[in-house]
PDB file of C-alpha atoms in Angstrom:
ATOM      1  CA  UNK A 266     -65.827-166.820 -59.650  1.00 44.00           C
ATOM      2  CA  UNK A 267     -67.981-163.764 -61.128  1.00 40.00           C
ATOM      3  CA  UNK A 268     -69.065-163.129 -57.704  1.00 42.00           C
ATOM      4  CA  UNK A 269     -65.294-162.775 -56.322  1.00 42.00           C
ATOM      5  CA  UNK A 270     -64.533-160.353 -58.842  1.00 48.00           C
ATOM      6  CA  UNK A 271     -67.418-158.367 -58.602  1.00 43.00           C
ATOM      7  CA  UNK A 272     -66.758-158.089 -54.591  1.00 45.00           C
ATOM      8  CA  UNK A 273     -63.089-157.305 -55.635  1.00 45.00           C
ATOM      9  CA  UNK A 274     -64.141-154.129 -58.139  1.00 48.00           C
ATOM     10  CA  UNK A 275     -66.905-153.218 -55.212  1.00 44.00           C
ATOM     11  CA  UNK A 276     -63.469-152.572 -52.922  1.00 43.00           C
ATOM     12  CA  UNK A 277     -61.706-151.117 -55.560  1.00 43.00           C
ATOM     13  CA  UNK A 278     -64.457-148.524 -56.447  1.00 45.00           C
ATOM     14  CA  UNK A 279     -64.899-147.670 -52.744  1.00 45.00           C
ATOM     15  CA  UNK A 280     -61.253-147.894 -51.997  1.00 44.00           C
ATOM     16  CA  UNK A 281     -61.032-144.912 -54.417  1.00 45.00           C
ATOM     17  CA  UNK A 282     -63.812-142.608 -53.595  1.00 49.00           C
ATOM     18  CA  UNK A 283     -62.595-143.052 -50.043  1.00 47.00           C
ATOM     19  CA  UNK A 284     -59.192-141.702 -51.276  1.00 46.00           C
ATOM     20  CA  UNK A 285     -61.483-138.813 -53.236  1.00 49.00           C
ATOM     21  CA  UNK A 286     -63.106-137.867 -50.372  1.00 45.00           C
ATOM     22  CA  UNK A 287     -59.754-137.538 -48.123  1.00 45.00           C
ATOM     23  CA  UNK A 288     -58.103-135.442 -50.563  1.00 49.00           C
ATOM     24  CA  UNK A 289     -61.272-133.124 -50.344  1.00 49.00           C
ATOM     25  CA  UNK A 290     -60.955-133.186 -46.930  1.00 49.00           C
ATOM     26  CA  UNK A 291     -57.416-132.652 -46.939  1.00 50.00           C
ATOM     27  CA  UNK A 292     -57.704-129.451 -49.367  1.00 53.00           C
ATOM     28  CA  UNK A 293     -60.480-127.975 -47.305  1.00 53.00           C
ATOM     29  CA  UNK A 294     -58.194-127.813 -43.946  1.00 52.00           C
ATOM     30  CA  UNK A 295     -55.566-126.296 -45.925  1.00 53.00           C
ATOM     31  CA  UNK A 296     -57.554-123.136 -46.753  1.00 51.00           C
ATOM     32  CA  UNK A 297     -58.887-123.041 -43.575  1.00 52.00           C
ATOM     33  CA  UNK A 298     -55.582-123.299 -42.010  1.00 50.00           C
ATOM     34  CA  UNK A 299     -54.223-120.534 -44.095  1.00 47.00           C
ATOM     35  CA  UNK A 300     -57.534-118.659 -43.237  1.00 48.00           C
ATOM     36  CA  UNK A 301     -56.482-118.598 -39.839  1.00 50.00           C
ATOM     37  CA  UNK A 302     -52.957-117.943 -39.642  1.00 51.00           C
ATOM     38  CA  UNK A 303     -53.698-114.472 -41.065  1.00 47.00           C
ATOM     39  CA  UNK A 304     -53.087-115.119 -45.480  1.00 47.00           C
ATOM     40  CA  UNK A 305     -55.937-113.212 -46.060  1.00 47.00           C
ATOM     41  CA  UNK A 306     -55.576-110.168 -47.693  1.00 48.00           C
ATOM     42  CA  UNK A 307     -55.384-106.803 -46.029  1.00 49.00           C
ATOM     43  CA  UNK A 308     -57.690-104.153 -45.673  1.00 55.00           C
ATOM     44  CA  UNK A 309     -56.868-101.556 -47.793  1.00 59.00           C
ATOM     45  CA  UNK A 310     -56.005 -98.216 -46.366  1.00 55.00           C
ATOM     46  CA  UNK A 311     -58.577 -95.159 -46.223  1.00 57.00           C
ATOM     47  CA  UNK A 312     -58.035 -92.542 -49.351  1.00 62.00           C
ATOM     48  CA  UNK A 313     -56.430 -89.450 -48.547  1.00 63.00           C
ATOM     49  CA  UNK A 314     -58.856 -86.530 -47.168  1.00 57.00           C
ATOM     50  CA  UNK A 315     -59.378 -84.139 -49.972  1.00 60.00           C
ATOM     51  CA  UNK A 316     -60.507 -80.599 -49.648  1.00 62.00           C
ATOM     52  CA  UNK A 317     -62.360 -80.143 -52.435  1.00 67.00           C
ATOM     53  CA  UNK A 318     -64.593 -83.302 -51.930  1.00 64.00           C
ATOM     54  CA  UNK A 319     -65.239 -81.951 -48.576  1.00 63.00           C
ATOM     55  CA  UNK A 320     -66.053 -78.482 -49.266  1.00 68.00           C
ATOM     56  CA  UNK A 321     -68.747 -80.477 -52.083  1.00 70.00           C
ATOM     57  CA  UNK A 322     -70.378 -82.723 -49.802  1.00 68.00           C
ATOM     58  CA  UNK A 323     -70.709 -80.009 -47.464  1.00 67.00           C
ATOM     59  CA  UNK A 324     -72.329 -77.783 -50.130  1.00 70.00           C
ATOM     60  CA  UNK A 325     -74.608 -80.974 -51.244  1.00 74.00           C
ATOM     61  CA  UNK A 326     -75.463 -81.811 -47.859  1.00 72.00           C
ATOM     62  CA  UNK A 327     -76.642 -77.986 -47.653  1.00 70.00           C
ATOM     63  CA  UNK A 328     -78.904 -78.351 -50.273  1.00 73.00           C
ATOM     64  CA  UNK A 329     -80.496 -81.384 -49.674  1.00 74.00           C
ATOM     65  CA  UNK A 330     -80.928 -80.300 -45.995  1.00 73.00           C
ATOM     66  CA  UNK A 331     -81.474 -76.780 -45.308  1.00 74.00           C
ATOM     67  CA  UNK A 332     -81.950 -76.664 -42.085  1.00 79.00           C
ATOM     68  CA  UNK A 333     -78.083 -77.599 -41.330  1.00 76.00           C
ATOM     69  CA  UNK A 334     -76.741 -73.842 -41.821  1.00 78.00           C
ATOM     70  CA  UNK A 335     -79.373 -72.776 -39.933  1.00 82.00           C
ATOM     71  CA  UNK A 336     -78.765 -74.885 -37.181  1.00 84.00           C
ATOM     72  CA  UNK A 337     -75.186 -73.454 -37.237  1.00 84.00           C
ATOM     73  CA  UNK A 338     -76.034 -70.176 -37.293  1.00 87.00           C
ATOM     74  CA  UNK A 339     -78.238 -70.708 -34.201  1.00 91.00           C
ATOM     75  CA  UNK A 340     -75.062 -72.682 -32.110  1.00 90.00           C
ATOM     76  CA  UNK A 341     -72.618 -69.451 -33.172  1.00 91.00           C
ATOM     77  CA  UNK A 342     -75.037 -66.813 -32.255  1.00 94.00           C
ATOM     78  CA  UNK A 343     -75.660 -68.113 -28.836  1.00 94.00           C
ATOM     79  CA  UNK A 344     -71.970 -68.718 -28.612  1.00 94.00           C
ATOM     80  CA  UNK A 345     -70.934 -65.906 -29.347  1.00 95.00           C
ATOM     81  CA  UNK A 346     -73.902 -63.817 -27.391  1.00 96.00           C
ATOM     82  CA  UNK A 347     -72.458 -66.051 -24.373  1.00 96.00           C
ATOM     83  CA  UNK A 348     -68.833 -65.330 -25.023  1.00 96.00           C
ATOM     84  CA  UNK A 349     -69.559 -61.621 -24.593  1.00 96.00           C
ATOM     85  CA  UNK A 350     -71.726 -61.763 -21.809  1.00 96.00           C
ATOM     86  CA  UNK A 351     -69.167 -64.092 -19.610  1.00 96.00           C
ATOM     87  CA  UNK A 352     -66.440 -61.587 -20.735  1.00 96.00           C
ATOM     88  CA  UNK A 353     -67.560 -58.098 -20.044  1.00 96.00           C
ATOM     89  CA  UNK A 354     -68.513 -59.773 -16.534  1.00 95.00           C
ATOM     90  CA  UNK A 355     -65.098 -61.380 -16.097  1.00 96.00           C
ATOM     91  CA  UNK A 356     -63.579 -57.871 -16.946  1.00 95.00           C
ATOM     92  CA  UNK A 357     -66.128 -55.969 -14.423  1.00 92.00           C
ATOM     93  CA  UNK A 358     -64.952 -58.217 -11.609  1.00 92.00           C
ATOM     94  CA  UNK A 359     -60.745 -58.198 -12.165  1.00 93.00           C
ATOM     95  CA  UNK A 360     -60.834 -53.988 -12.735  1.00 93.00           C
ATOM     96  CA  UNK A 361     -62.808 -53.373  -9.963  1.00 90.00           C
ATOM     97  CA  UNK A 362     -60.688 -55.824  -7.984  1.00 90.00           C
ATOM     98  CA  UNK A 363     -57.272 -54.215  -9.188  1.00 92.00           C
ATOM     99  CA  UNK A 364     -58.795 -50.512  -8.389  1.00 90.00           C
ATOM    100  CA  UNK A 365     -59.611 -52.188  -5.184  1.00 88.00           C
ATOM    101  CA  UNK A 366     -56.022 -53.127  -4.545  1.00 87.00           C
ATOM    102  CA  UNK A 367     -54.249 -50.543  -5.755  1.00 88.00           C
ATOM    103  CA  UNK A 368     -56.201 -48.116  -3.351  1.00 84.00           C
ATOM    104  CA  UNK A 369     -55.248 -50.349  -0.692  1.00 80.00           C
ATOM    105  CA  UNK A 370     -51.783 -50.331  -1.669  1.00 80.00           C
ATOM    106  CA  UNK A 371     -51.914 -46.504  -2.202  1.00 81.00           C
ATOM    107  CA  UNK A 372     -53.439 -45.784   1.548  1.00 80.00           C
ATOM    108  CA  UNK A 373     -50.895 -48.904   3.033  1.00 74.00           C
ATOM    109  CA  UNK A 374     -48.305 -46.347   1.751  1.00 78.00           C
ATOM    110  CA  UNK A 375     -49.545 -43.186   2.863  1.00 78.00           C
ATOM    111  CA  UNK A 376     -49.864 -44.349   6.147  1.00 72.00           C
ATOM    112  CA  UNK A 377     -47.127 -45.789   6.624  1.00 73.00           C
ATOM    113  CA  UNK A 378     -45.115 -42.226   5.710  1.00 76.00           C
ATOM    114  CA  UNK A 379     -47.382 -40.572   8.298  1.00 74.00           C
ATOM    115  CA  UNK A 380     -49.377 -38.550   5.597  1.00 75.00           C
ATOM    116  CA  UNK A 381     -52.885 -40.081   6.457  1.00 72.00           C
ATOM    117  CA  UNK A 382     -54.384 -41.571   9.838  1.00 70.00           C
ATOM    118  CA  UNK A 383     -57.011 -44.139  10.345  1.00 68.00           C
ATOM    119  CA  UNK A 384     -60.489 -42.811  10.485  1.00 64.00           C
ATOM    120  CA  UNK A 385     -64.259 -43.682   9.824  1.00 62.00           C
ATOM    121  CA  UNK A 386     -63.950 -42.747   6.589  1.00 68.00           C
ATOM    122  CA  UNK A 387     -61.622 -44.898   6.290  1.00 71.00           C
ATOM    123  CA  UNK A 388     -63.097 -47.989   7.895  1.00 68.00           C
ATOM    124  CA  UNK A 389     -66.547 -47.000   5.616  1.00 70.00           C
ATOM    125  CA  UNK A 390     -64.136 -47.381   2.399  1.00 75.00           C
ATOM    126  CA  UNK A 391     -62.202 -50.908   3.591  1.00 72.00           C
ATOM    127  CA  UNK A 392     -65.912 -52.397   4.204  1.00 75.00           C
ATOM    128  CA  UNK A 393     -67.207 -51.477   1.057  1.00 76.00           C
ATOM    129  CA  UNK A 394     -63.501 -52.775  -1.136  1.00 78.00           C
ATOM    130  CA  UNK A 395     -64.360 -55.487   1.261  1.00 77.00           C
ATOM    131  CA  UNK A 396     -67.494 -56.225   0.131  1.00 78.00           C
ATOM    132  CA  UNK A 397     -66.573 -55.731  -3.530  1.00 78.00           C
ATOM    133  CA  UNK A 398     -63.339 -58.625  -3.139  1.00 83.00           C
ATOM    134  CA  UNK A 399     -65.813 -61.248  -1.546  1.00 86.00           C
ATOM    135  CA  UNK A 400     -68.069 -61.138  -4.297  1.00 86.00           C
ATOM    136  CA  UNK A 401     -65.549 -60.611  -6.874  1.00 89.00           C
ATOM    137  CA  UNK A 402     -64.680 -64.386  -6.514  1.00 90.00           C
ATOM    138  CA  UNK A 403     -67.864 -65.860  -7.317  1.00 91.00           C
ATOM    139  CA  UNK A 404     -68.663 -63.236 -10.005  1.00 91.00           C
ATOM    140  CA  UNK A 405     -65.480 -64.342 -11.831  1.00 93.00           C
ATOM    141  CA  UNK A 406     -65.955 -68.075 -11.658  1.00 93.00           C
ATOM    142  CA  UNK A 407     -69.757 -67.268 -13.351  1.00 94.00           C
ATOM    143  CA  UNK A 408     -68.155 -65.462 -15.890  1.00 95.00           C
ATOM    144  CA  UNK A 409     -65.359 -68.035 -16.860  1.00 95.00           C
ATOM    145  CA  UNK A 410     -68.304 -70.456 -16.713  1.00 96.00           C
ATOM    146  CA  UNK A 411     -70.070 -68.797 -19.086  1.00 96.00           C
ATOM    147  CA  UNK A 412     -67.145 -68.378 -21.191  1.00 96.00           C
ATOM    148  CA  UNK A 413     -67.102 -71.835 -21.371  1.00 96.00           C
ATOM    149  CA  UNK A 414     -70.041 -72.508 -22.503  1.00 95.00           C
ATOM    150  CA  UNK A 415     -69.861 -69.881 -25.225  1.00 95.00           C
ATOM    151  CA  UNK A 416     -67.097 -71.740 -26.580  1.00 94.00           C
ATOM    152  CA  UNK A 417     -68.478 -75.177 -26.296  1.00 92.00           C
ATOM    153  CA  UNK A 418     -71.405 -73.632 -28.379  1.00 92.00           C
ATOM    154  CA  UNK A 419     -69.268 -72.239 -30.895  1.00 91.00           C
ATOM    155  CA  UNK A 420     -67.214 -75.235 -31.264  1.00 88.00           C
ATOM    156  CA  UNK A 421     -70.115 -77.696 -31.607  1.00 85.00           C
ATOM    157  CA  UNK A 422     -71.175 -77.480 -34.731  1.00 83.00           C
ATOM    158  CA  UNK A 423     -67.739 -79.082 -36.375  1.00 81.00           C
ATOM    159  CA  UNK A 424     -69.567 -82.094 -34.947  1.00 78.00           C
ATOM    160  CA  UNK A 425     -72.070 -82.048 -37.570  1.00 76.00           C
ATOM    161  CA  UNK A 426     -69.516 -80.807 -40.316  1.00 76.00           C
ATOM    162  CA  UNK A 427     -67.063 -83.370 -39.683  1.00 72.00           C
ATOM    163  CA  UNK A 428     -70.314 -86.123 -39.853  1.00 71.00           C
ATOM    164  CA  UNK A 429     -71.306 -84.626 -43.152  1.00 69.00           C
ATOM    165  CA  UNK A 430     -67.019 -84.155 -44.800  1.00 68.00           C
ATOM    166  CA  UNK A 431     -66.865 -88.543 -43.716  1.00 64.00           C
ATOM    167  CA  UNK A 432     -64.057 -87.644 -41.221  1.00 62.00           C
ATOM    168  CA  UNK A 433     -64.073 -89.991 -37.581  1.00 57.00           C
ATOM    169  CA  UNK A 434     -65.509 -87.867 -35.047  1.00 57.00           C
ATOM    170  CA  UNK A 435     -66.907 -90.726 -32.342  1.00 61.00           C
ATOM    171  CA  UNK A 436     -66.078 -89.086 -29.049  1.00 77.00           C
ATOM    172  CA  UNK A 437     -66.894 -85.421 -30.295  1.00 77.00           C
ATOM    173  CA  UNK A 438     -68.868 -84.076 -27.484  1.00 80.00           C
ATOM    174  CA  UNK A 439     -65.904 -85.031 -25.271  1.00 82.00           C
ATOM    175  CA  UNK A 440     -63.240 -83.550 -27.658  1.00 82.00           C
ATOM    176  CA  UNK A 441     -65.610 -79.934 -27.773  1.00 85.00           C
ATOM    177  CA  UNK A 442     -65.924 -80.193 -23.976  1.00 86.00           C
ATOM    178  CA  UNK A 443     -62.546 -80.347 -22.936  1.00 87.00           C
ATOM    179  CA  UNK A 444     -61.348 -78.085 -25.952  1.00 87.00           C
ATOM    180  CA  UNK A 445     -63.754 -75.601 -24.839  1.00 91.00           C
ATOM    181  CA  UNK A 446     -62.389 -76.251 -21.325  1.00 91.00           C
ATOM    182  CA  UNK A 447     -58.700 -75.245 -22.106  1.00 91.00           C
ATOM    183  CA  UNK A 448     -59.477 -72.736 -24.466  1.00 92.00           C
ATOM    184  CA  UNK A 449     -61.691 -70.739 -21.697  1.00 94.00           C
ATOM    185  CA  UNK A 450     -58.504 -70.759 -19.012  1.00 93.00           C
ATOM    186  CA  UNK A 451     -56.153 -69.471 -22.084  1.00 93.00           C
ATOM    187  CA  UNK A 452     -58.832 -67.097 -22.400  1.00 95.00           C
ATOM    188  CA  UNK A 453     -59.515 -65.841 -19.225  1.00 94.00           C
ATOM    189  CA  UNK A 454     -55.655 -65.909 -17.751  1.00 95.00           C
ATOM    190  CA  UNK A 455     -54.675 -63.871 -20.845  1.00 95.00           C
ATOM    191  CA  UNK A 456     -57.097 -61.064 -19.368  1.00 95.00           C
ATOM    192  CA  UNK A 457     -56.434 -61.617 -16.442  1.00 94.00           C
ATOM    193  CA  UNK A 458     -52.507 -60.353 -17.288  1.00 95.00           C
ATOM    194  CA  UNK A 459     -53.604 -57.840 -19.139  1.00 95.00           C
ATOM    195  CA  UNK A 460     -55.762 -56.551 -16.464  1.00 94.00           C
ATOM    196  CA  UNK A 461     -52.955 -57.242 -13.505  1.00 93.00           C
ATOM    197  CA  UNK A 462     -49.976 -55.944 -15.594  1.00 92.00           C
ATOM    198  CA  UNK A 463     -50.373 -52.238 -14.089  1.00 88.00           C
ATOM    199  CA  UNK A 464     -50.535 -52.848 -10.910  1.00 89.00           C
ATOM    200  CA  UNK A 465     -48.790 -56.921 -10.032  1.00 90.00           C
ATOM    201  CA  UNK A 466     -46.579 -57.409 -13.130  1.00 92.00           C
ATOM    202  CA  UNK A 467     -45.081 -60.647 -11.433  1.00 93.00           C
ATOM    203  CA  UNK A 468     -48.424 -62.564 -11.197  1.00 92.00           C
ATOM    204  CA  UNK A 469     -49.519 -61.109 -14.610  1.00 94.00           C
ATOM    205  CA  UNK A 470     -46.255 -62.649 -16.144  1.00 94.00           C
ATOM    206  CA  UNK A 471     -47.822 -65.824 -14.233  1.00 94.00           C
ATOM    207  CA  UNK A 472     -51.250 -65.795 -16.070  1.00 95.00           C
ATOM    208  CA  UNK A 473     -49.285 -64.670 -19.366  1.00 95.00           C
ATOM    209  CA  UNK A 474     -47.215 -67.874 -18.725  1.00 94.00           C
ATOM    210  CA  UNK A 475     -49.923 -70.014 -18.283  1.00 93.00           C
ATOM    211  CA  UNK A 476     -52.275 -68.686 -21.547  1.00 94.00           C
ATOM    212  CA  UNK A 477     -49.049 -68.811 -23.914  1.00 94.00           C
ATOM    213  CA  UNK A 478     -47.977 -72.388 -22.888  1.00 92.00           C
ATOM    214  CA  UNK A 479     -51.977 -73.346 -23.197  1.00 91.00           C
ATOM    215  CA  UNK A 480     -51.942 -71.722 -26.387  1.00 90.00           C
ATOM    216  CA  UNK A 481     -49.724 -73.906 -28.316  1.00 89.00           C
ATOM    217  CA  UNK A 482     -50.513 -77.310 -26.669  1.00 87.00           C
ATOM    218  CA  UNK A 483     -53.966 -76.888 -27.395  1.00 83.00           C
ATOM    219  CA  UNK A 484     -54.017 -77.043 -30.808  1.00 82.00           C
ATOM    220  CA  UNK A 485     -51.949 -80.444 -30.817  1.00 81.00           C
ATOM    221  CA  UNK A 486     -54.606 -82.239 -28.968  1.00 75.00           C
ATOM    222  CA  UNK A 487     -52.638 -84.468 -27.148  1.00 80.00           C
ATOM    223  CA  UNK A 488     -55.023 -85.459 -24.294  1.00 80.00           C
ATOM    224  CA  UNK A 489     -51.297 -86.648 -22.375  1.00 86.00           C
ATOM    225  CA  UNK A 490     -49.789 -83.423 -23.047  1.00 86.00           C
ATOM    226  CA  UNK A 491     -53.028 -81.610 -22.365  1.00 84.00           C
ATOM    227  CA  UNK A 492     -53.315 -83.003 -19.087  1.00 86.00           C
ATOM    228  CA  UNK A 493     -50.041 -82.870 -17.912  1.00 89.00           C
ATOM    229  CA  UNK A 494     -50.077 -78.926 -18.597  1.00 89.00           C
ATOM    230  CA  UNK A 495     -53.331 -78.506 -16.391  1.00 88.00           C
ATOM    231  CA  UNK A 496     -51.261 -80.673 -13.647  1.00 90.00           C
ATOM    232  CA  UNK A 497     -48.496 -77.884 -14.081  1.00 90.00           C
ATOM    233  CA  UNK A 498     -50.754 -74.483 -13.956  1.00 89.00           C
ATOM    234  CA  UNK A 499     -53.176 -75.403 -11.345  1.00 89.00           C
ATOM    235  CA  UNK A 500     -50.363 -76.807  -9.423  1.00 91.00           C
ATOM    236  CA  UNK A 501     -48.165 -74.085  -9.834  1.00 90.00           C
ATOM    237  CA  UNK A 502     -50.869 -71.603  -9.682  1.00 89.00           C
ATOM    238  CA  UNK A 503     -51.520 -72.610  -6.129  1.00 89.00           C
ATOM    239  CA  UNK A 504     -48.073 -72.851  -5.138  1.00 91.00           C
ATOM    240  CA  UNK A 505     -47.660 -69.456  -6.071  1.00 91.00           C
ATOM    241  CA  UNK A 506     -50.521 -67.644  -4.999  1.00 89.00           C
ATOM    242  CA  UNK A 507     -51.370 -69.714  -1.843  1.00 88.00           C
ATOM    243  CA  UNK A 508     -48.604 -72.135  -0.716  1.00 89.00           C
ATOM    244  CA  UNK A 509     -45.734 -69.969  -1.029  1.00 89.00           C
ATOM    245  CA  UNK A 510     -47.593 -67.228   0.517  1.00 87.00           C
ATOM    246  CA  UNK A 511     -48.522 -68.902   3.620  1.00 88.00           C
ATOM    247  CA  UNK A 512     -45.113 -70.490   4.308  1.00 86.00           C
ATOM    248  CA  UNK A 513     -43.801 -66.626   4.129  1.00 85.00           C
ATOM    249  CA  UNK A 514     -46.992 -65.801   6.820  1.00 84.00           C
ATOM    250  CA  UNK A 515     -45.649 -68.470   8.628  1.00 85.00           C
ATOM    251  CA  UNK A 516     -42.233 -67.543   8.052  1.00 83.00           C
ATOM    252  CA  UNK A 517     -41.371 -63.838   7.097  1.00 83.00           C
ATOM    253  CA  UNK A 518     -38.413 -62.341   5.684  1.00 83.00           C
ATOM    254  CA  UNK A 519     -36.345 -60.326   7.979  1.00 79.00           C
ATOM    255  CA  UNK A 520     -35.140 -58.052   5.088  1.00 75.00           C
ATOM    256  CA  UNK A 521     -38.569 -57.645   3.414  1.00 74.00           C
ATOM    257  CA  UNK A 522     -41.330 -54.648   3.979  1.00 69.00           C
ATOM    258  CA  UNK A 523     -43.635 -56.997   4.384  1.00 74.00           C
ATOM    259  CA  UNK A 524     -41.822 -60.493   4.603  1.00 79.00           C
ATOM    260  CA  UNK A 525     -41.825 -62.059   1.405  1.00 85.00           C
ATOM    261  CA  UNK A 526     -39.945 -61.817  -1.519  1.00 86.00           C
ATOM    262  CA  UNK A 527     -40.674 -59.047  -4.383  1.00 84.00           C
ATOM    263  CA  UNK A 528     -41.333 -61.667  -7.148  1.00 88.00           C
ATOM    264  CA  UNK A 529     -44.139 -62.836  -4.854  1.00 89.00           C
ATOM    265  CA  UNK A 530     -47.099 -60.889  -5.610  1.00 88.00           C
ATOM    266  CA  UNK A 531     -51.173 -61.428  -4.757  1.00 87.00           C
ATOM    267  CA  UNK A 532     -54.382 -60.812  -7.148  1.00 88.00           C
ATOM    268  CA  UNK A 533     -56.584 -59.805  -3.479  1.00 84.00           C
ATOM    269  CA  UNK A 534     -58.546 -61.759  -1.596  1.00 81.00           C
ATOM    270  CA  UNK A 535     -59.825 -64.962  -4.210  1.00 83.00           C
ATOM    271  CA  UNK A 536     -61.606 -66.906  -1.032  1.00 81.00           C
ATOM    272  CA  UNK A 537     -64.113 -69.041  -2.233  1.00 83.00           C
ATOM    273  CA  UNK A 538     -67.160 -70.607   0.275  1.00 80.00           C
ATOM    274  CA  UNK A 539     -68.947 -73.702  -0.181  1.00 81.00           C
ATOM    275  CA  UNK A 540     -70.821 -72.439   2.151  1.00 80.00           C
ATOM    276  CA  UNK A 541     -74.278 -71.223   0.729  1.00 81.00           C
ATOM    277  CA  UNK A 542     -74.879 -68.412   3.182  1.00 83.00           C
ATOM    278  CA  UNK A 543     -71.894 -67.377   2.957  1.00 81.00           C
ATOM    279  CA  UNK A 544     -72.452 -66.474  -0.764  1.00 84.00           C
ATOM    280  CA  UNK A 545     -75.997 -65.090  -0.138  1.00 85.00           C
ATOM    281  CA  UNK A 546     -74.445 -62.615   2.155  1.00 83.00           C
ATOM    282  CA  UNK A 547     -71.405 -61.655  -0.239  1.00 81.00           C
ATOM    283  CA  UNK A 548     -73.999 -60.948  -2.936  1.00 82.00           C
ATOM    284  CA  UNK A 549     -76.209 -58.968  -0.567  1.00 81.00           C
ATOM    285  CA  UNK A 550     -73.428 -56.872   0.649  1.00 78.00           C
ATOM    286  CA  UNK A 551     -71.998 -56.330  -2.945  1.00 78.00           C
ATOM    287  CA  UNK A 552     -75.623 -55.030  -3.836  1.00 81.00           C
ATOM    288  CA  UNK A 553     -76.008 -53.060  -0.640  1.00 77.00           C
ATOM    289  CA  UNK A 554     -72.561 -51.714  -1.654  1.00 74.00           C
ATOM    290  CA  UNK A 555     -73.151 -50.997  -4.912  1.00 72.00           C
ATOM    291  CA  UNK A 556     -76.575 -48.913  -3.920  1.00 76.00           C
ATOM    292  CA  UNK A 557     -75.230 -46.992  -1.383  1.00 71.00           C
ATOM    293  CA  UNK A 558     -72.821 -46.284  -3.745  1.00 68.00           C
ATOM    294  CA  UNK A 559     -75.198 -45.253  -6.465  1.00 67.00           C
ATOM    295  CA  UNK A 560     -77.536 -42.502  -4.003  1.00 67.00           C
ATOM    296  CA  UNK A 561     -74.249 -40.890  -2.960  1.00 61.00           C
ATOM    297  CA  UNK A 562     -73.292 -40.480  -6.818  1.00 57.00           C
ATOM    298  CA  UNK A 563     -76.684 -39.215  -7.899  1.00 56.00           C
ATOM    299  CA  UNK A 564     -77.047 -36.672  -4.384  1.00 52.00           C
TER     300      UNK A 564
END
């Protein structure tokens, strides 16, 4: 009889861990459950960017490290060294291509009112404005090249500032490259309409177009936005300076002096080679040019 109720408080006893154990069980899947099904609290959202704090990390950063400003200093110089390098060159090669045309546009319109004839002299000063506008192409693409760099150097260092203020800056090489990038063709179309304006005030209007619209998208930085406006100017810019053009070659106005509308202007001959002695022998004429050029001033 003891034994039977010793085996009977045995089952009772394990009866109710048993039951202890389930409800453990059942307690732990519960937070688990909730675990997964997203209860868990939310991340809290970044503080607010203040100026101030910046402006002092900045400043303690500078201290502690004081090679940083110099390192700055370095990027802006050459920048800026760069930027007026790749401009004076850009200007060079558009004036002496707009004194270029307008002479031709001058003697197109002499001879045609019968008050000068075709000579030697003549064919001396198209080879040598010849010489100048195949050269001028590659001269110009240099320059807006190093333009571009100049800006990419001045622009890198807010890499290393926004590192040091705590703001995200993961993809900033690719941010300063293209920035750089459309900041360079604002750049250089603006010139180019100022340089063009006397002389082709339709395609001037065209670059002025072009540097205005690329003006204020830039500084939005909307890479769809961005990109659609490069599909728009080089698009456009080829439609209307070489497109258009040839279908009025192909196809000239019967009411025109020379068979295409007014508003339809050229910049001169902008033919670029791939070929490389092809460019060799545009830069040895433009330097052959350019000396000859030089004796007859100083006889």
């Amino acid at each position: 009889v003891k034994m039977k109720r010793l085996t009977q408080i045995v089952v009772v006893f394990l009866i109710l861990c048993r039951a202890t154990l389930a409800t453990e069980e059942a307690s732990e899947a519960t937070s688990e459950s909730n675990e997964s099904t997203g209860q868990a609290e939310l991340p809290t959202a970044p503080p607010p960017f203040n100026p101030r704090q910046a402006i002092a990390n900045v400043v303690e950063y500078q201290e502690a490290h004081p090679e940083f400003a110099a390192g700055i200093a370095t990027w802006i110089t050459i920048g800026i060294i760069l930027f007026i390098l790749g401009l004076l060159l850009f200007l060079y090669s558009e004036i002496q291509a707009v004194l270029v045309v307008r002479d031709q546009d001058f003697r197109a319109k002499l001879v045609s009112l019968n008050y000068m004839m075709e000579g030697k002299n003549i064919d001396d000063l198209n080879k040598e404005e010849n010489a100048t506008m195949r050269f001028r192409p590659y001269l110009s693409i240099l320059s807006m090249l190093l333009i571009f760099i100049s800006l990419a150097c001045l622009f890198y260092p807010l890499c290393d500032i926004l590192n040091v203020v705590g703001l995200p800056s993961a993809p900033c090489l690719l941010i300063v490259s293209f920035g750089a990038l459309f900041a360079s063709i604002c750049i250089a179309t603006f010139f180019m309409f100022v340089v063009w304006s006397c002389t082709r005030t339709y395609a001037a209007l065209v670059f002025l177009l072009i540097s205005v619209s690329g003006s204020f998208l830039l500084p939005t930085g909307n890479p769809i936005l961005l990109l659609l406006w490069m599909t728009v100017t080089f698009g456009g810019g080829a439609a209307y300076f070489w497109f258009v053009p040839d279908h009025y070659q192909k196809n000239p106005l019967k009411d025109s002096a020379n068979g295409k509308p007014s508003w339809l202007q050229d910049i001169g001959d902008f033919s670029i080679s791939t070929d490389g002695n092809e460019i060799v022998n545009a830069i040895h004429e433009k330097i052959e040019t350019e000396g000859k050029r030089f004796k007859k001033e100083k006889v």
